[in-house]
Coordinates of C-alpha atoms and ligand atoms in Angstrom, one line a residue:
M177 CA -7.5 26.4 20.4
V178 CA -8.0 23.9 17.6
W179 CA -5.6 24.1 14.6
S180 CA -8.4 24.9 12.2
D181 CA -9.8 27.8 14.2
P182 CA -9.6 31.0 12.0
E183 CA -6.7 32.4 13.9
V184 CA -3.3 33.2 12.3
E185 CA -0.5 31.6 14.2
T186 CA 3.2 32.6 14.0
V187 CA 5.0 29.3 13.9
A188 CA 8.6 30.5 13.5
P189 CA 10.1 34.0 13.2
G190 CA 8.5 35.5 10.1
I191 CA 6.4 32.5 9.2
H192 CA 2.7 32.5 9.7
R193 CA 0.2 29.6 9.6
V194 CA -3.1 30.8 8.1
P195 CA -5.9 28.2 8.5
V196 CA -8.1 28.6 5.4
P197 CA -11.6 27.1 5.8
L198 CA -12.8 24.3 3.5
P199 CA -16.5 24.4 2.5
N200 CA -17.6 20.8 2.9
D201 CA -14.7 18.7 4.0
G202 CA -13.9 16.6 7.0
L203 CA -10.5 18.2 7.0
R204 CA -12.1 21.6 8.1
A205 CA -9.2 23.8 6.9
V206 CA -6.0 23.9 4.9
N207 CA -2.9 25.7 6.2
V208 CA -1.5 28.4 3.9
Y209 CA 1.9 29.5 5.1
M210 CA 3.1 33.1 4.7
I211 CA 6.8 33.6 4.8
E212 CA 8.0 37.2 5.3
D213 CA 10.4 37.7 2.4
G214 CA 12.2 41.1 2.3
D215 CA 9.7 43.7 1.0
G216 CA 6.9 41.1 0.6
V217 CA 5.8 37.6 1.3
T218 CA 6.1 34.1 -0.3
L219 CA 3.1 31.8 0.2
V220 CA 3.1 28.0 0.4
D221 CA -0.3 26.8 -1.0
S222 CA -3.3 29.0 -1.7
G223 CA -6.4 27.5 -0.2
W224 CA -9.8 26.6 -1.6
N225 CA -11.3 29.2 -4.0
G226 CA -14.2 31.2 -2.4
P227 CA -15.0 34.4 -0.4
E228 CA -14.3 32.8 3.0
A229 CA -10.9 31.5 1.9
R230 CA -10.1 34.9 0.4
A231 CA -11.0 36.6 3.7
A232 CA -8.6 34.2 5.5
I233 CA -5.8 35.1 3.1
D234 CA -6.4 38.8 3.8
R235 CA -6.3 38.2 7.5
G236 CA -3.0 36.4 7.2
L237 CA -1.5 39.0 5.0
A238 CA -2.4 41.7 7.5
V239 CA -0.6 39.7 10.3
A240 CA 2.4 39.4 7.9
G241 CA 2.3 43.2 7.3
A242 CA 1.6 42.7 3.6
E243 CA -1.0 43.1 0.9
L244 CA -1.9 40.9 -2.0
G245 CA 0.3 42.9 -4.3
D246 CA 3.3 42.1 -2.0
V247 CA 3.0 38.3 -2.6
H248 CA 6.2 37.5 -4.6
R249 CA 5.0 34.0 -5.5
M250 CA 2.9 31.1 -4.3
L251 CA 4.5 27.7 -4.1
I252 CA 1.8 25.1 -4.5
T253 CA 2.6 21.7 -3.0
H254 CA 0.2 19.7 -5.3
M255 CA -2.8 20.0 -7.6
H256 CA -5.6 19.2 -5.1
Y257 CA -8.2 21.9 -5.0
D258 CA -7.8 22.8 -1.4
H259 CA -4.1 23.7 -2.1
L260 CA -4.2 25.0 -5.7
G261 CA -7.8 26.2 -6.0
Q262 CA -7.3 29.9 -5.1
A263 CA -3.8 30.4 -6.7
D264 CA -4.9 31.7 -10.1
E265 CA -7.6 33.8 -8.6
L266 CA -5.1 35.5 -6.2
R267 CA -2.7 36.0 -9.1
R268 CA -5.4 37.8 -11.1
A269 CA -6.2 39.9 -8.1
G270 CA -2.6 41.1 -7.9
A271 CA -0.4 38.4 -6.3
G272 CA 2.7 37.1 -8.0
E273 CA 2.8 33.9 -10.1
Y274 CA 2.2 30.5 -8.7
W275 CA 4.5 27.5 -9.1
L276 CA 3.5 23.9 -9.3
G277 CA 5.4 20.6 -9.6
E278 CA 6.1 19.6 -13.2
E279 CA 4.9 16.0 -12.5
E280 CA 1.4 17.5 -12.0
K281 CA 1.3 18.7 -15.7
E282 CA -0.8 15.9 -17.0
S283 CA -3.4 16.1 -14.2
F284 CA -3.5 19.9 -14.6
S285 CA -4.1 19.6 -18.3
I286 CA -7.0 17.2 -17.7
L287 CA -8.6 19.7 -15.3
V288 CA -8.4 22.5 -17.8
T289 CA -9.4 20.5 -20.9
D290 CA -11.7 17.5 -20.2
P291 CA -12.4 16.6 -16.5
V292 CA -15.3 14.5 -17.6
E293 CA -13.1 12.3 -19.6
S294 CA -10.8 11.8 -16.7
R295 CA -13.7 10.7 -14.6
R296 CA -14.6 8.2 -17.2
E297 CA -11.1 6.7 -17.1
R298 CA -11.2 6.5 -13.4
L299 CA -14.6 4.8 -13.4
D300 CA -13.4 2.3 -16.0
Q301 CA -10.4 1.5 -13.7
L302 CA -12.7 1.2 -10.7
E303 CA -14.7 -1.4 -12.7
A304 CA -11.5 -3.2 -13.6
H305 CA -10.9 -3.5 -9.9
G306 CA -14.2 -5.3 -9.5
A307 CA -16.3 -2.3 -8.3
V308 CA -18.9 -2.7 -11.0
E309 CA -21.9 -1.1 -9.1
L310 CA -19.8 1.8 -7.8
A311 CA -18.6 2.5 -11.3
E312 CA -22.2 2.4 -12.6
K313 CA -23.3 4.8 -9.8
G314 CA -20.5 7.1 -10.7
R315 CA -21.4 7.1 -14.4
A316 CA -25.1 7.9 -13.6
S317 CA -24.2 10.9 -11.4
D318 CA -22.9 14.2 -12.9
G319 CA -19.8 14.5 -10.7
A320 CA -18.6 17.7 -9.1
V321 CA -16.5 19.1 -12.0
K322 CA -18.3 19.3 -15.3
E323 CA -16.7 22.3 -16.9
P324 CA -12.9 22.5 -17.6
L325 CA -11.3 25.0 -15.1
T326 CA -10.3 28.3 -16.7
W327 CA -7.0 28.6 -14.8
Q328 CA -3.8 29.9 -16.4
P329 CA -1.0 27.4 -16.1
P330 CA 1.7 28.1 -13.4
G331 CA 4.4 30.6 -13.9
R332 CA 6.9 27.8 -13.5
W333 CA 6.6 24.0 -13.6
V334 CA 9.0 23.1 -10.8
A335 CA 11.4 20.2 -11.0
D336 CA 12.9 18.2 -8.1
G337 CA 15.7 20.2 -6.4
E338 CA 14.7 23.5 -8.0
Q339 CA 15.0 26.5 -5.6
A340 CA 12.7 29.4 -4.9
P341 CA 14.7 32.4 -3.6
L342 CA 13.8 34.0 -0.3
A343 CA 15.3 37.1 1.4
D344 CA 17.0 34.8 4.0
G345 CA 18.0 31.8 1.9
Q346 CA 16.0 29.6 -0.4
L347 CA 13.3 26.9 -0.4
T348 CA 14.3 23.7 -2.2
A349 CA 11.6 21.6 -3.9
I350 CA 11.6 18.0 -2.8
L351 CA 9.7 15.8 -5.2
T352 CA 7.6 13.4 -3.0
P353 CA 5.2 11.5 -5.3
G354 CA 2.5 9.3 -3.8
H355 CA -0.3 11.5 -2.5
T356 CA -0.2 12.9 -6.0
R357 CA 2.4 12.3 -8.8
G358 CA 3.9 15.7 -8.6
H359 CA 3.6 16.5 -4.9
L360 CA 6.4 18.8 -3.6
C361 CA 7.6 19.4 -0.1
F362 CA 9.7 22.6 0.3
L363 CA 12.8 22.6 2.5
H364 CA 14.3 25.7 4.1
G365 CA 17.7 24.1 4.5
D366 CA 19.3 26.8 6.5
R367 CA 16.5 26.9 9.1
K368 CA 15.8 23.2 8.9
I369 CA 12.1 23.8 8.3
L370 CA 10.1 21.5 6.0
F371 CA 6.8 22.6 4.4
S372 CA 5.4 19.1 4.1
G373 CA 2.1 19.7 2.2
D374 CA -0.1 16.6 2.4
H375 CA 2.9 14.2 2.3
V376 CA 3.4 14.1 6.1
L377 CA 0.4 15.1 8.2
P378 CA 0.3 14.9 12.0
H379 CA -3.0 13.1 12.5
I380 CA -4.3 11.9 9.2
T381 CA -2.9 9.2 6.9
P382 CA -2.6 11.0 3.5
S383 CA -4.8 9.5 0.8
I384 CA -2.8 7.8 -2.0
G385 CA -3.0 8.6 -5.7
F386 CA -6.3 10.4 -5.8
E387 CA -5.7 12.5 -8.9
P388 CA -6.9 12.9 -12.5
H389 CA -3.9 11.3 -14.0
T390 CA -4.0 8.0 -12.0
N391 CA -0.9 6.3 -10.7
P392 CA -1.3 2.5 -10.1
L393 CA 2.0 2.5 -8.2
A394 CA 1.1 5.4 -6.0
L395 CA 1.8 3.6 -2.7
V396 CA 5.2 2.4 -4.0
D397 CA 6.1 6.0 -4.7
F398 CA 4.6 7.2 -1.4
L399 CA 6.6 4.9 0.8
E400 CA 9.8 5.8 -1.1
S401 CA 9.0 9.5 -0.7
Q402 CA 8.5 8.9 3.1
A403 CA 12.0 7.5 3.4
R404 CA 13.3 10.4 1.3
V405 CA 12.0 13.1 3.7
A406 CA 13.0 11.1 6.8
A407 CA 16.6 11.4 5.6
L408 CA 16.4 15.3 5.6
D409 CA 17.8 17.4 8.4
V410 CA 14.6 18.9 9.7
E411 CA 13.7 20.4 13.1
L412 CA 10.2 21.8 12.3
V413 CA 7.5 20.4 10.1
L414 CA 4.8 22.7 8.7
P415 CA 2.0 20.4 7.4
A416 CA -1.0 21.5 5.2
H417 CA -3.5 20.1 7.7
G418 CA -3.1 20.0 11.5
E419 CA -0.7 21.8 13.8
V420 CA 3.1 22.1 13.3
F421 CA 5.3 19.4 14.8
T422 CA 8.9 18.5 15.3
D423 CA 9.4 14.7 15.2
L424 CA 9.5 14.1 11.4
V425 CA 11.2 10.7 11.6
G426 CA 8.7 9.5 14.3
R427 CA 5.7 10.5 12.2
V428 CA 7.2 8.8 9.1
D429 CA 7.7 5.7 11.1
E430 CA 4.0 5.8 12.2
L431 CA 2.8 6.2 8.6
T432 CA 5.0 3.4 7.3
A433 CA 3.9 1.1 10.1
H434 CA 0.2 2.0 9.3
H435 CA 0.7 0.9 5.7
D436 CA 2.5 -2.3 6.9
V437 CA -0.7 -3.2 8.8
R438 CA -2.9 -2.4 5.9
L439 CA -0.7 -4.4 3.5
D440 CA -1.1 -7.5 5.7
A441 CA -4.8 -6.9 6.0
C442 CA -5.2 -6.5 2.2
R443 CA -3.2 -9.7 1.6
A444 CA -5.1 -11.7 4.2
A445 CA -8.4 -10.5 2.6
L446 CA -7.7 -12.3 -0.7
S447 CA -9.4 -15.6 -1.4
E448 CA -7.3 -18.7 -2.0
D449 CA -8.1 -18.5 -5.8
G450 CA -7.6 -14.7 -5.9
S451 CA -9.8 -11.6 -5.4
S452 CA -10.3 -8.2 -6.9
A453 CA -9.4 -5.1 -4.9
F454 CA -13.1 -4.5 -4.5
T455 CA -13.7 -7.9 -2.9
A456 CA -10.7 -7.4 -0.6
A457 CA -11.8 -3.9 0.3
S458 CA -15.3 -5.2 1.3
R459 CA -13.6 -7.6 3.8
I460 CA -11.6 -5.2 5.8
G461 CA -12.4 -2.4 8.3
W462 CA -12.2 1.3 7.3
T463 CA -11.4 4.5 9.2
R464 CA -9.9 4.5 12.6
R465 CA -13.0 2.9 13.9
E466 CA -12.8 -0.1 11.6
T467 CA -16.1 0.8 10.0
P468 CA -17.5 -2.1 7.8
F469 CA -17.2 -1.3 4.1
E470 CA -21.0 -1.5 3.5
E471 CA -21.5 1.3 6.0
L472 CA -19.4 3.7 4.0
N473 CA -21.0 6.1 1.5
A474 CA -20.3 5.6 -2.2
F475 CA -17.5 8.2 -2.3
N476 CA -15.7 6.6 0.7
Q477 CA -16.2 3.1 -0.8
T478 CA -14.6 4.3 -3.9
L479 CA -11.6 5.7 -1.9
A480 CA -11.4 2.4 -0.1
V481 CA -11.2 0.4 -3.3
W482 CA -8.5 2.7 -4.6
E483 CA -6.5 2.3 -1.4
T484 CA -6.9 -1.4 -1.5
A485 CA -5.8 -1.5 -5.1
A486 CA -2.7 0.6 -4.3
H487 CA -1.8 -1.8 -1.5
L488 CA -2.2 -4.9 -3.7
E489 CA -0.3 -3.3 -6.5
L490 CA 2.6 -2.7 -4.1
L491 CA 2.5 -6.3 -2.9
A492 CA 2.6 -7.4 -6.6
V493 CA 5.7 -5.3 -7.0
R494 CA 7.2 -6.9 -3.9
G495 CA 6.2 -10.3 -5.3
T496 CA 4.1 -11.6 -2.4
V497 CA 1.0 -11.6 -4.5
T498 CA 0.5 -12.1 -8.3
R499 CA -1.6 -9.9 -10.4
R500 CA -3.6 -11.1 -13.4
V501 CA -6.6 -10.0 -15.4
V502 CA -9.4 -12.5 -15.3
D503 CA -12.4 -11.8 -17.6
G504 CA -11.5 -8.1 -17.5
T505 CA -11.1 -7.9 -13.7
I506 CA -7.7 -7.3 -12.1
T507 CA -7.3 -10.2 -9.7
F508 CA -4.7 -10.6 -7.0
T509 CA -3.6 -14.0 -5.6
R510 CA -1.3 -14.7 -2.6
V511 CA 2.0 -16.3 -3.6
Ligands
LIG154 ZN1 -4.1 16.7 -1.1

């Protein structure tokens, strides 16, 4: 069995992993967790919005012995569509309110007011990082989201350390910025279980700072957040993609080591007199197979430039590169 197969898996007593399919994504599915909670259930994440995803939720609820009206609340780890996308729809269909991290407020408000404007800002930044053609391509295309989303805001904007009550204890929100600004993990302290969202994934390296309200220091935040969860007393990790696992510290070490390698590669890709993130990105290999930059499609090239920029900004904070703006282009130079 593959983790993304549409089969509900009980991963701990009273906790069910429900793989909710994604329409067009290399990730295949997102895990929604259903926690039996007294006379109902509490959900972690909600899945993509659509009929197939809804069917998966209903299958999961049946295994948990519940119906949609029994959902006390939905704890959303972050604002990406595969996690948040179905929350308001489920609420309107009878589920309880959804909660989202308060540091996602700005990104959320962009989605429900002017997503086109947020794209414009991102494309301007892409251009500032030297990716002139990619930015032009982006401006010429319509983009996926044209209309503001009609979602109601969450029932609660959750702060770091806030607790969601459960019949057998509570879930504590752990602010873990990086993947997005307001990403939350949820810790069941008594049971030593961490719902890790997209912050710690078993096979994939989480993307950094891909969000409407952009964060130039996303990688700085991400690595600090990795150290933060590694210090928690956790015996079981329930990630949003992939199967559940136990060795949290081991996985954090791998992710940190991965970024150390990428940091070296980004720094080495800079010319003597300095380079943009775009130029550096075009000189290093991508994906696990070290695919050349020019073989990536425009979307993945854009992600590659963002990733490179995030790494170079971190190096600038550490002081091993300098950052200056030359003729409107952000340029990094080895110290
Ligand atoms: Zn995500």
